[in-house]
Coordinates of C-alpha atoms and ligand atoms in Angstrom, one line a residue:
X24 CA 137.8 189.6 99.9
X25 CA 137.2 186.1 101.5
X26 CA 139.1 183.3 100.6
X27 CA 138.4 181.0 97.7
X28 CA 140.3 177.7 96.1
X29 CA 139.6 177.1 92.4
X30 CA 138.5 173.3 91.5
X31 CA 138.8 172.6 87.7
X32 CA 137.1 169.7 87.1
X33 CA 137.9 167.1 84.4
X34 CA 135.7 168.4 81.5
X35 CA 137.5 172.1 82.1
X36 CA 134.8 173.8 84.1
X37 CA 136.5 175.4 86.9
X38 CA 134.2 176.3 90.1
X39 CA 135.1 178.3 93.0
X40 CA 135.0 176.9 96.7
X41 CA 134.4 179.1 99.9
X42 CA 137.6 178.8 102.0
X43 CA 136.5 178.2 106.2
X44 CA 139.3 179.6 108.4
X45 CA 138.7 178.2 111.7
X46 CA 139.4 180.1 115.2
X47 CA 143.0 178.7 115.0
X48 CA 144.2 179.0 111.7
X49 CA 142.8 175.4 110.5
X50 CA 141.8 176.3 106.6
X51 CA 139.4 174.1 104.8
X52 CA 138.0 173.7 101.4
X53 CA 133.8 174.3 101.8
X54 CA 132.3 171.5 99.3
X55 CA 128.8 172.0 100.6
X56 CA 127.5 173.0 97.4
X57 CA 130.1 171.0 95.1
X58 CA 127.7 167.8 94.5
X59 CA 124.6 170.8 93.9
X60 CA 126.9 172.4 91.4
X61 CA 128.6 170.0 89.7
X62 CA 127.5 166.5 90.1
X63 CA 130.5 165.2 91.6
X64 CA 131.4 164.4 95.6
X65 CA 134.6 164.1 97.0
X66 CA 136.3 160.7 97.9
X67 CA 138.0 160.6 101.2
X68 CA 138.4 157.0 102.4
X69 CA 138.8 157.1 106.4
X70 CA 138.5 160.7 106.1
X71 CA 142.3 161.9 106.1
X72 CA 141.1 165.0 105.0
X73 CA 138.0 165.9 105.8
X74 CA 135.9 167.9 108.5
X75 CA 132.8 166.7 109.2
X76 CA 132.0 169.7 111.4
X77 CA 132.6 172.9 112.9
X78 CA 133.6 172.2 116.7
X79 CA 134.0 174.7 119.5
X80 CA 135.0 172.0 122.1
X81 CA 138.4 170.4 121.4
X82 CA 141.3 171.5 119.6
X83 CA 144.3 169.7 118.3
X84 CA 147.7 170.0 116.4
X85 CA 149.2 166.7 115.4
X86 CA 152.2 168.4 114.4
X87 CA 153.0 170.0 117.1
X88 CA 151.6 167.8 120.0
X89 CA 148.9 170.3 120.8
X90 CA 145.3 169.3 122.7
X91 CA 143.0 172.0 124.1
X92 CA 139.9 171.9 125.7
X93 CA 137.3 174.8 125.1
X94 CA 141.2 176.8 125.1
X95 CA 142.7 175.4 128.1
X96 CA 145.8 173.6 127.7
X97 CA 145.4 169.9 128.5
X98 CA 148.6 170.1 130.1
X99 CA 147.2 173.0 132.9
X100 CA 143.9 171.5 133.0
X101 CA 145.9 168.2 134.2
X102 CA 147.9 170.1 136.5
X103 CA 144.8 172.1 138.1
X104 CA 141.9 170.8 137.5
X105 CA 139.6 167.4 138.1
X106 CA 138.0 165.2 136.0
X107 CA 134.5 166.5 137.2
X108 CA 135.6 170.8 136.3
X109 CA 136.8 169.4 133.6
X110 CA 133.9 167.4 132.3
X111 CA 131.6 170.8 132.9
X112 CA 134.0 172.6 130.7
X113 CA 133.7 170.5 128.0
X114 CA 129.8 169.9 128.4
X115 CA 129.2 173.8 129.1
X116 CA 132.3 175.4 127.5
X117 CA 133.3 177.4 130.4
X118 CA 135.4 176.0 134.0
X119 CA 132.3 176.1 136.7
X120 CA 132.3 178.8 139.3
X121 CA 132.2 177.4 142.9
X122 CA 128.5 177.2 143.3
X123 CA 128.2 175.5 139.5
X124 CA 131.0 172.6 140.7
X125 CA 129.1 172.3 144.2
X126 CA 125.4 172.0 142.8
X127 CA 126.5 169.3 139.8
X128 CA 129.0 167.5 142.0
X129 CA 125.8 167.2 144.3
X130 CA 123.4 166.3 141.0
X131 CA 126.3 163.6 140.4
X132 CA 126.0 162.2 143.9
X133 CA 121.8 162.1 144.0
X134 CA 122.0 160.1 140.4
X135 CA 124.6 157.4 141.4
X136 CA 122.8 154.9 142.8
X137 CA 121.2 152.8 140.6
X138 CA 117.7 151.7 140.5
X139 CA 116.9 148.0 142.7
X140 CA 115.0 147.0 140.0
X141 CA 117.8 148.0 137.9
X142 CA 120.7 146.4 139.2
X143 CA 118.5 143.1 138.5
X144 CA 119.5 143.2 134.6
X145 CA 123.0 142.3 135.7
X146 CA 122.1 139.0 136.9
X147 CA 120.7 138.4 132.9
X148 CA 124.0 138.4 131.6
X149 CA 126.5 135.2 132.1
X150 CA 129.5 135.3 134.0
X151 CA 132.7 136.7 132.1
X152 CA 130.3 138.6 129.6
X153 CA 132.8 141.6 128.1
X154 CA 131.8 144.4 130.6
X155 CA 132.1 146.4 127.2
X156 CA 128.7 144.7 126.1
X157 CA 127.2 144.9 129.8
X158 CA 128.2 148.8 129.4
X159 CA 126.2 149.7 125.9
X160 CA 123.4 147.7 127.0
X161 CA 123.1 149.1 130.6
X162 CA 123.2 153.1 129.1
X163 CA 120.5 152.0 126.4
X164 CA 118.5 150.5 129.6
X165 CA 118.8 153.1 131.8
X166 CA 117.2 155.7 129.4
X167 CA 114.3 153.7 130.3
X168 CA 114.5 155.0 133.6
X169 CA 115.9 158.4 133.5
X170 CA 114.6 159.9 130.5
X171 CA 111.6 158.0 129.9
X172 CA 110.0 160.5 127.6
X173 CA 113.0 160.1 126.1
X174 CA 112.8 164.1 125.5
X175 CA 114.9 166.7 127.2
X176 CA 112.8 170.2 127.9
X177 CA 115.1 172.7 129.0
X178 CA 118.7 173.4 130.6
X179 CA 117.6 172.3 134.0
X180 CA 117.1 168.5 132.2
X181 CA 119.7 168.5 130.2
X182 CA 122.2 169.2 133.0
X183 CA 120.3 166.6 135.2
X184 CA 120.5 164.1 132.5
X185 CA 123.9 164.8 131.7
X186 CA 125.2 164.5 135.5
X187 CA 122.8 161.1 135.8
X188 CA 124.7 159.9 133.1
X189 CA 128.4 160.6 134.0
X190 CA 127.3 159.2 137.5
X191 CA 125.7 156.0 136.7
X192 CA 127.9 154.8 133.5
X193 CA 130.7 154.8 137.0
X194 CA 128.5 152.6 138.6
X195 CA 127.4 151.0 136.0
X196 CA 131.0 150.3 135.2
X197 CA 132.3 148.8 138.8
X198 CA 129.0 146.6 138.9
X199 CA 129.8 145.1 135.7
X200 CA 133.0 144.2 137.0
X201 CA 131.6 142.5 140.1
X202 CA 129.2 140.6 138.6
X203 CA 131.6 139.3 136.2
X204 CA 133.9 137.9 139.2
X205 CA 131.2 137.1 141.2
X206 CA 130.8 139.6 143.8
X207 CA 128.2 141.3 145.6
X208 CA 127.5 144.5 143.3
X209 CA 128.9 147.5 145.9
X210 CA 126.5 150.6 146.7
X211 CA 128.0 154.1 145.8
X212 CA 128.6 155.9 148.8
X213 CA 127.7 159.4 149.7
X214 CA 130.7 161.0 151.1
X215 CA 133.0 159.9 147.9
X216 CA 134.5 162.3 145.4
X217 CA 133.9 160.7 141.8
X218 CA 137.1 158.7 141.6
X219 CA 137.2 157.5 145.2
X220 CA 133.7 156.8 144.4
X221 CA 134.6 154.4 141.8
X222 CA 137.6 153.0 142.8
X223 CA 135.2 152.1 146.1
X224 CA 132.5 150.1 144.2
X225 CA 135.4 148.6 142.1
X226 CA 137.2 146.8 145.2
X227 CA 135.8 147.3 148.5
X228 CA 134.1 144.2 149.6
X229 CA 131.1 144.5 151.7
X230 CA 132.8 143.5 155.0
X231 CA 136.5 145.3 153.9
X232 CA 136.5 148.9 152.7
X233 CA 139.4 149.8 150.2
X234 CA 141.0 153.0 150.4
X235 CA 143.2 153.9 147.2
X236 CA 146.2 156.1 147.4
X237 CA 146.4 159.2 146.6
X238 CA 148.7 158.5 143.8
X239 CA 146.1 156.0 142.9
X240 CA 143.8 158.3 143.0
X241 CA 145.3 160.7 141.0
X242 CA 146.4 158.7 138.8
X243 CA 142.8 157.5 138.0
X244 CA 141.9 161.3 138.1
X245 CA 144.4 162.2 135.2
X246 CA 144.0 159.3 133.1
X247 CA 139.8 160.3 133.0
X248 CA 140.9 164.1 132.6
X249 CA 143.1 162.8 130.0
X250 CA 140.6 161.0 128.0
X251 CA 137.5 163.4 128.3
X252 CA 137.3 164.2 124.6
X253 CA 139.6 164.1 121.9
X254 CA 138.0 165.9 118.8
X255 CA 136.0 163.7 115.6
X256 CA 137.7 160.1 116.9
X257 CA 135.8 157.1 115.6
X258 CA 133.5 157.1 119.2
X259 CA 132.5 161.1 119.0
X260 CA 131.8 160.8 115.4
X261 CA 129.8 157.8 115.8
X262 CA 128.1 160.0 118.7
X263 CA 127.4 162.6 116.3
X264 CA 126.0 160.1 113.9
X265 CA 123.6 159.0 116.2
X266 CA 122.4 162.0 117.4
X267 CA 122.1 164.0 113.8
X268 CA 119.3 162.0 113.6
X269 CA 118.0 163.2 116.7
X270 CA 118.6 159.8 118.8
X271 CA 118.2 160.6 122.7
X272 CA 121.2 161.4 124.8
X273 CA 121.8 157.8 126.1
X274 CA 121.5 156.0 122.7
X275 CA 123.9 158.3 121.6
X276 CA 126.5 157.2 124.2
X277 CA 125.7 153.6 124.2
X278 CA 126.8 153.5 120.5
X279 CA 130.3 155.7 121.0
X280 CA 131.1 152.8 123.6
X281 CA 130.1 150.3 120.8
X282 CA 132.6 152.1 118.6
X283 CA 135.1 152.8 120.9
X284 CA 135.3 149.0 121.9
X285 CA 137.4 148.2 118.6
X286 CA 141.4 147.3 119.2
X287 CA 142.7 150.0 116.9
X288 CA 140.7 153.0 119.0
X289 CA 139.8 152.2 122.8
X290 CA 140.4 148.7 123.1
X291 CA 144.4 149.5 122.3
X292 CA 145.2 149.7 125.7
X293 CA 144.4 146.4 126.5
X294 CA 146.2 145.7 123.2
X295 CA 148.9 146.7 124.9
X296 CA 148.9 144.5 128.3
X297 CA 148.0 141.3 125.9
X298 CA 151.6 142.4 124.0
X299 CA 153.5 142.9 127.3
X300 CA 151.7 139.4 128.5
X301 CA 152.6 137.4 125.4
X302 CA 156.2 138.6 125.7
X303 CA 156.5 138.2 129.4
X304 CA 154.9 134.5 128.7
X305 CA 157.3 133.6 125.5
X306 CA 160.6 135.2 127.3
X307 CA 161.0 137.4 123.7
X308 CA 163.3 139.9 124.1
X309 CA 162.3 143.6 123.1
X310 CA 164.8 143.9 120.7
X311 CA 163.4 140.3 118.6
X312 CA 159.6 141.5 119.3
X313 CA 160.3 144.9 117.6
X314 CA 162.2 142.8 114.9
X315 CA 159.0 140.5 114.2
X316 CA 157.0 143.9 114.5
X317 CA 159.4 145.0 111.4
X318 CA 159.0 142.2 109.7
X319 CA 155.5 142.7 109.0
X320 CA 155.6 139.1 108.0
X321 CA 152.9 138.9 111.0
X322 CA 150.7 141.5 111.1
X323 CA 151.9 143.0 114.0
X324 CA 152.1 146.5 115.0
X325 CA 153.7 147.3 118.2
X326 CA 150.6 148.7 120.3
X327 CA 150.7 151.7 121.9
X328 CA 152.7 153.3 119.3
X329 CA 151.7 155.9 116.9
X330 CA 149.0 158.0 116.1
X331 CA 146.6 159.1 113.1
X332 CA 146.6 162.6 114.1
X333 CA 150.0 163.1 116.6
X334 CA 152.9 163.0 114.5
X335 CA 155.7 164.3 116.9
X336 CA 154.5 163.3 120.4
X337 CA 150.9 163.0 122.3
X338 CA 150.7 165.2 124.8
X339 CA 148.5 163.1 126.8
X340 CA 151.5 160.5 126.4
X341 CA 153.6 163.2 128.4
X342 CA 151.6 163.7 131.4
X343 CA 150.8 160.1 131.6
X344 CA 154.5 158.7 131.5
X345 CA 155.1 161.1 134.5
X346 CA 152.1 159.5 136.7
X347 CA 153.2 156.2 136.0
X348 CA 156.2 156.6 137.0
X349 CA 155.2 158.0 140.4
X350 CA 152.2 155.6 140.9
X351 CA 154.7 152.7 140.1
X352 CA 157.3 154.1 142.4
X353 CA 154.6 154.9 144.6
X354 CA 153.3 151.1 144.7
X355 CA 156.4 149.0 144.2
X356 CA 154.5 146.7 142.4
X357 CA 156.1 143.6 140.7
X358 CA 154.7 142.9 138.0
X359 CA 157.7 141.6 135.3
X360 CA 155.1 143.4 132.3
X361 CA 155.6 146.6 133.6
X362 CA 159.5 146.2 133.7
X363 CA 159.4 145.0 130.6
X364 CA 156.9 148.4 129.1
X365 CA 159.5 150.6 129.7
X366 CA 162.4 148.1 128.1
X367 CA 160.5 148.4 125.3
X368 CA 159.6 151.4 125.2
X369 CA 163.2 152.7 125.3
X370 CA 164.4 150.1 122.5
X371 CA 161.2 151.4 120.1
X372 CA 162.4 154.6 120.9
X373 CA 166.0 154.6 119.7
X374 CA 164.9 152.4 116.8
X375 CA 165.1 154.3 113.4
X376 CA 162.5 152.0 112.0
X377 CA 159.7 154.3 115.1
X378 CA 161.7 157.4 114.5
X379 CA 161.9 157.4 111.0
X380 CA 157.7 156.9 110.8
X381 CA 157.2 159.3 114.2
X382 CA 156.1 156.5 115.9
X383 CA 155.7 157.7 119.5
X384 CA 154.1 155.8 122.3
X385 CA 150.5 156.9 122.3
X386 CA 148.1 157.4 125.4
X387 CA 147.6 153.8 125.7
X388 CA 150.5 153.0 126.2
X389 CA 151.0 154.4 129.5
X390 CA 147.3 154.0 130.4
X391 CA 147.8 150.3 130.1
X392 CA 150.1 150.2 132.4
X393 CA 148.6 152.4 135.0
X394 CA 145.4 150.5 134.9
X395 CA 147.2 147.6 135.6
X396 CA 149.7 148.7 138.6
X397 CA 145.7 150.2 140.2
X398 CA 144.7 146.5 140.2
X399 CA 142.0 147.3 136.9
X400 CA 142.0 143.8 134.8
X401 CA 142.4 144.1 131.2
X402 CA 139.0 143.5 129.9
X403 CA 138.0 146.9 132.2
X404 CA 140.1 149.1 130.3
X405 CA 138.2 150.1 127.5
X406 CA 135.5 150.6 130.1
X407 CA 137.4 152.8 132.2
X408 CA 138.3 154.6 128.6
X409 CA 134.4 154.9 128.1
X410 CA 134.1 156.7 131.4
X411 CA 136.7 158.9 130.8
X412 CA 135.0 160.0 127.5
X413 CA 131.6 160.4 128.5
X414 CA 132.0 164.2 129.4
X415 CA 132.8 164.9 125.5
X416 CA 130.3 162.5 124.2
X417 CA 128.0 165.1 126.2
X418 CA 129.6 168.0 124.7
X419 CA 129.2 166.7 121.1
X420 CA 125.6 165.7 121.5
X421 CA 125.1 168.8 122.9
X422 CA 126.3 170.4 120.0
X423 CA 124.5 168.9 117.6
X424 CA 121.5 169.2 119.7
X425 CA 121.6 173.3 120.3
X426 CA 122.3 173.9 116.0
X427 CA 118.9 174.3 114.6
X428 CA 119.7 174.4 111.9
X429 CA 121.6 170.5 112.2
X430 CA 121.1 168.3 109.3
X431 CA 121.2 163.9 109.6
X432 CA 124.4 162.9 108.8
X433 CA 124.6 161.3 105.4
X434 CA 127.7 161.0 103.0
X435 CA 127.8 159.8 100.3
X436 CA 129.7 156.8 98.5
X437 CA 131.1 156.2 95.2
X438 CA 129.8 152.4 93.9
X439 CA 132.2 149.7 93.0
X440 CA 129.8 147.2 92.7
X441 CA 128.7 144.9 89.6
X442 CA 126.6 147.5 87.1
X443 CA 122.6 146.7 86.8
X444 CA 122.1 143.3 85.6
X445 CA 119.4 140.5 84.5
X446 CA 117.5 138.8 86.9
X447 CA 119.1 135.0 86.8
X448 CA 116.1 132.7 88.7
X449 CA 117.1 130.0 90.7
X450 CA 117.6 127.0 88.1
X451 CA 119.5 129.3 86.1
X452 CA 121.8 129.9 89.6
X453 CA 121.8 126.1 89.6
X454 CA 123.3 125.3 86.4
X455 CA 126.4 128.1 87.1
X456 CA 124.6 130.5 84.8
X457 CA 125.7 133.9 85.7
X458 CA 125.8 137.2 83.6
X459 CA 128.1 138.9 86.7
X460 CA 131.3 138.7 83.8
X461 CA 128.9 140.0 80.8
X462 CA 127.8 136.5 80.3
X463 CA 124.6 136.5 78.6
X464 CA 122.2 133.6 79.7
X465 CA 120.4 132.4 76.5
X466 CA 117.1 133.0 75.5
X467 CA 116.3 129.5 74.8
X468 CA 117.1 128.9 78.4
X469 CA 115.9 131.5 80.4
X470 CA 112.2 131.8 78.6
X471 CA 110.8 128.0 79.9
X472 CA 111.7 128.7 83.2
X473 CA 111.1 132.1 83.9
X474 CA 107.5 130.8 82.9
X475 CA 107.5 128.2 85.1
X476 CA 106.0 129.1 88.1
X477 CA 106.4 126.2 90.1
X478 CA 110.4 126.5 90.2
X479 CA 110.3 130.4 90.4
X480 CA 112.3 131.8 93.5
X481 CA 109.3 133.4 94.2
X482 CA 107.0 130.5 95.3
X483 CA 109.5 128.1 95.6
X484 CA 109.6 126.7 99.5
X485 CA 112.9 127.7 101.2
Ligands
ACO5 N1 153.7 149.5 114.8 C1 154.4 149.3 113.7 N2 154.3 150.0 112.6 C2 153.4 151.0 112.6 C3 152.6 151.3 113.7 C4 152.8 150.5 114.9 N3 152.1 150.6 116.0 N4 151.8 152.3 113.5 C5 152.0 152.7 112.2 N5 153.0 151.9 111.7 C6 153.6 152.1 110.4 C7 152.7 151.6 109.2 O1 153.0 150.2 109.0 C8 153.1 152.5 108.1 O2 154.4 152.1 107.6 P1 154.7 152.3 106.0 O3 154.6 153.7 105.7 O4 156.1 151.7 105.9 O5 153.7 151.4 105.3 C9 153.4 153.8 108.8 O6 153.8 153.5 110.1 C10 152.1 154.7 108.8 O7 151.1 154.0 109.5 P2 149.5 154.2 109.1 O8 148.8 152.9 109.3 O9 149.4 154.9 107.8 O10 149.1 155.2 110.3 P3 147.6 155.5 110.7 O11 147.5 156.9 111.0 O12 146.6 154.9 109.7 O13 147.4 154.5 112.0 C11 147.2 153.8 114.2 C12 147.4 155.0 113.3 C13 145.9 153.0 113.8 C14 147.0 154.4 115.6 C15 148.5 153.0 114.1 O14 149.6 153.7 114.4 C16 148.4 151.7 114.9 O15 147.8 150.7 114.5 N6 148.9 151.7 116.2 C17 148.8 150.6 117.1 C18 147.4 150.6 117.7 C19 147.3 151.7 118.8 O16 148.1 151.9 119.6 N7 146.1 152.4 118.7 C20 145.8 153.4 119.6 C21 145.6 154.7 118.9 S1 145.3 156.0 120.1 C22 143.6 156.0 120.4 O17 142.8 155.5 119.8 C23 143.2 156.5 121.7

């Protein structure tokens, strides 16, 4: 017998809901025929509760500080695995075979370069524009070039497409940062692995070549790994959005880096640096900053800190804390900010006010840091995060795009607004006449006016 929940609604009619049972136990109520049925829709502000899809590409348990990746444990993937295997997974649900990770590490290589023509749009935008905006705009442009049928045909495209993207949103990424200090935008070179790639065009000079660490480089590695998708956030879903109405590939993207831009999704890491900044500027100690945080007299939240969906611990948090320590150990950087991250840290830590609400430090937190101690400014962080996430804005897409049987996605909303109410013209509006409160405007003076033409909102001038 398959599963069922019993709604009783509030006239006493009581209707029977098909119970989902996803691939790991998840249960959910199916409402797809509830408005059909009954005439009513369910409310679910910031959607606590609800699924807006079935997924086969990311799974996690808040709970118990699980994330899995087409069934791999984030943990092993970290452990084994780069960003690039990791990106096929997601994008084609299985880790490539040798020839598979050769011939797309090669497709990534060919589409890296951006076109000359191209690279001119960079010049359009003015010094210290958010590389954020240069990013969406850029993707949305370069659809112009790479898919300019906008259509993708078969396999063969779509895996072109996707490796052209991946490749040039890097590029895309370090040029943005060079033109907004000024530099000569650096060429991607051929004999670079994707990281080394990027870290190149971010700060080798065209007469001094860097050459990161390898702790920087895996650093860099693990924080993209780290970030390559992370189920129906507020970037994926938007990415979704976009694409149930059958938007291309790139427009898709360029909006999940719109919506990841926000300070209480991607742009929370460099929350965090502006946090450790103001407190290595004021000379607060951690224990009076997590005091004001308490407070709540000023609005502030400790960033980096908790989580909508991890309750106990983010895993990503884990693997992250242990490659910044190394990388700082590594670097013996000194930088008083990063001294203080970890004061604070432990003081949040062994406050009950953080334990009490399982407030853990969340992958920003580390991330911030990381970023920083690699030399990446704080206005490139969300962009690195956009990089990182590409793979599973792919994946989702792709999803959307292989299911036939896909419908635009469309919820609904339950009004709050005034009820329907008279028309009031514009002298009416003048003398404070309103029926917004149930005030009645009087016949005497509605009926002159309303006549009169020549004061009518309608042909009035302006
Ligand atoms: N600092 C202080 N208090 C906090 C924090 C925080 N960072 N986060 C949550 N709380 C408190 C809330 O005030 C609330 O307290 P109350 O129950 O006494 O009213 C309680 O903890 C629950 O908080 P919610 O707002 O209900 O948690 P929610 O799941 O809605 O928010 C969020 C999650 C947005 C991540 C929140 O923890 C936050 O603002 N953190 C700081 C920003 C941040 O680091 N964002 C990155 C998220 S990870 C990512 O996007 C990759």
């Amino acid at each position: 017998m398959p599963e069922t929940a019993t709604l009783t609604l509030p006239n006493g009619r009581e209707i029977t809901l098909p119970v989902f049972t996803g691939s790991e136990g998840e249960r959910s109520v199916d409402i797809s025929r509830l408005r059909a049925e009954t005439g009513y829709i369910t409310l679910d502000d910031g959607y606590m509760n609800t699924g807006s899809c079935k997924s086969a590409i990311t799974f996690i348990d808040g709970e118990k500080g699980i994330l899995r990746y087409r069934g791999y444990r984030v943990e092993d993937l970290a452990k084994h695995c780069s960003f690039v295997e990791t990106a096929q997974l997601l994008i084609w649900g299985e880790l490539p075979l040798p020839e598979q990770r050769t011939h797309f590490s090669d497709l990534l290589t060919e589409n890296s370069a951006l076109p000359e023509d191209f690279r001119r749009h960079f010049a359009g935008f003015p010094v210290h524009a958010h590389p954020m905006s240069i990013l969406s705009a850029m993707i949305n442009a370069l659809q112009t070039y790479d898919l300019p049928g906008l259509i993708i045909d078969d396999e063969e495209e779509f895996e072109r497409v996707s490796a052209a993207l991946l490749s040039k949103v890097r590029t895309i990424a370090a040029a943005a940062y060079k033109s907004s200090i000024g530099e000569p935008i650096m060429y991607p070179r051929y004999d670079l692995r994707y990281v080394e790639n990027f870290l190149h065009m971010m700060f080798s000079k065209p007469h001094r070549e860097y050459v990161p660490s390898a702790e920087a480089t895996a650093a860099l590695n693990l924080f993209f790994l780290l970030h390559a998708d992370h189920e129906q956030n507020c970037s994926t879903s938007t990415v979704r959005m976009v694409a149930s109405g059958q938007a291309n590939l790139y427009a898709s993207a360029a909006a999940g880096v719109c919506a990841l831009w926000g300070r209480l999704h991607g742009g929370a890491n460099q929350a965090v640096m502006e946090m450790l900044t103001y407190m290595k500027a004021t000379g607060i100690s951690p224990k009076d900053y997590l005091a004001k945080v308490k407070d709540r007299s000023e609005g502030i939240r400790l960033m980096g800190f908790g989580h909508r969906v991890y309750r106990n611990f983010d895993p990503r948090a884990q693997l992250l804390k242990g490659a910044c320590d190394t990388l700082l150990n590594s670097l013996k950087i000194n930088d008083r900010r990063l001294d203080i991250a970890r004061e604070l840290e432990a003081a949040a830590l062994a406050d009950d006010y953080f334990v009490e609400r399982k407030l853990y430090p969340n992958v920003d937190f580390y991330s911030g840091i990381i970023l920083t101690a690699l030399g990446i400014p704080v206005e490139m962080f969300t962009v690195l995060f956009a990089m990182g996430r590409v793979p599973g804005w792919i994946a989702n897409w792709k999803e959307i795009y292989d299911n036939p049987s896909q419908k635009i996605y469309r919820p609904r909303q339950v009004y709050t607004g005034p009820i329907e109410r008279e028309w009031i013209n514009r002298f009416q509006r003048e003398k404070g006449m309103t029926d917004s409160r149930g005030f009645k405007v009087p016949d005497e003076l509605r009926a002159p006016v309303a006549d009169d033409k020549s004061v009518s909102p309608e042909t009035a001038k302006g």
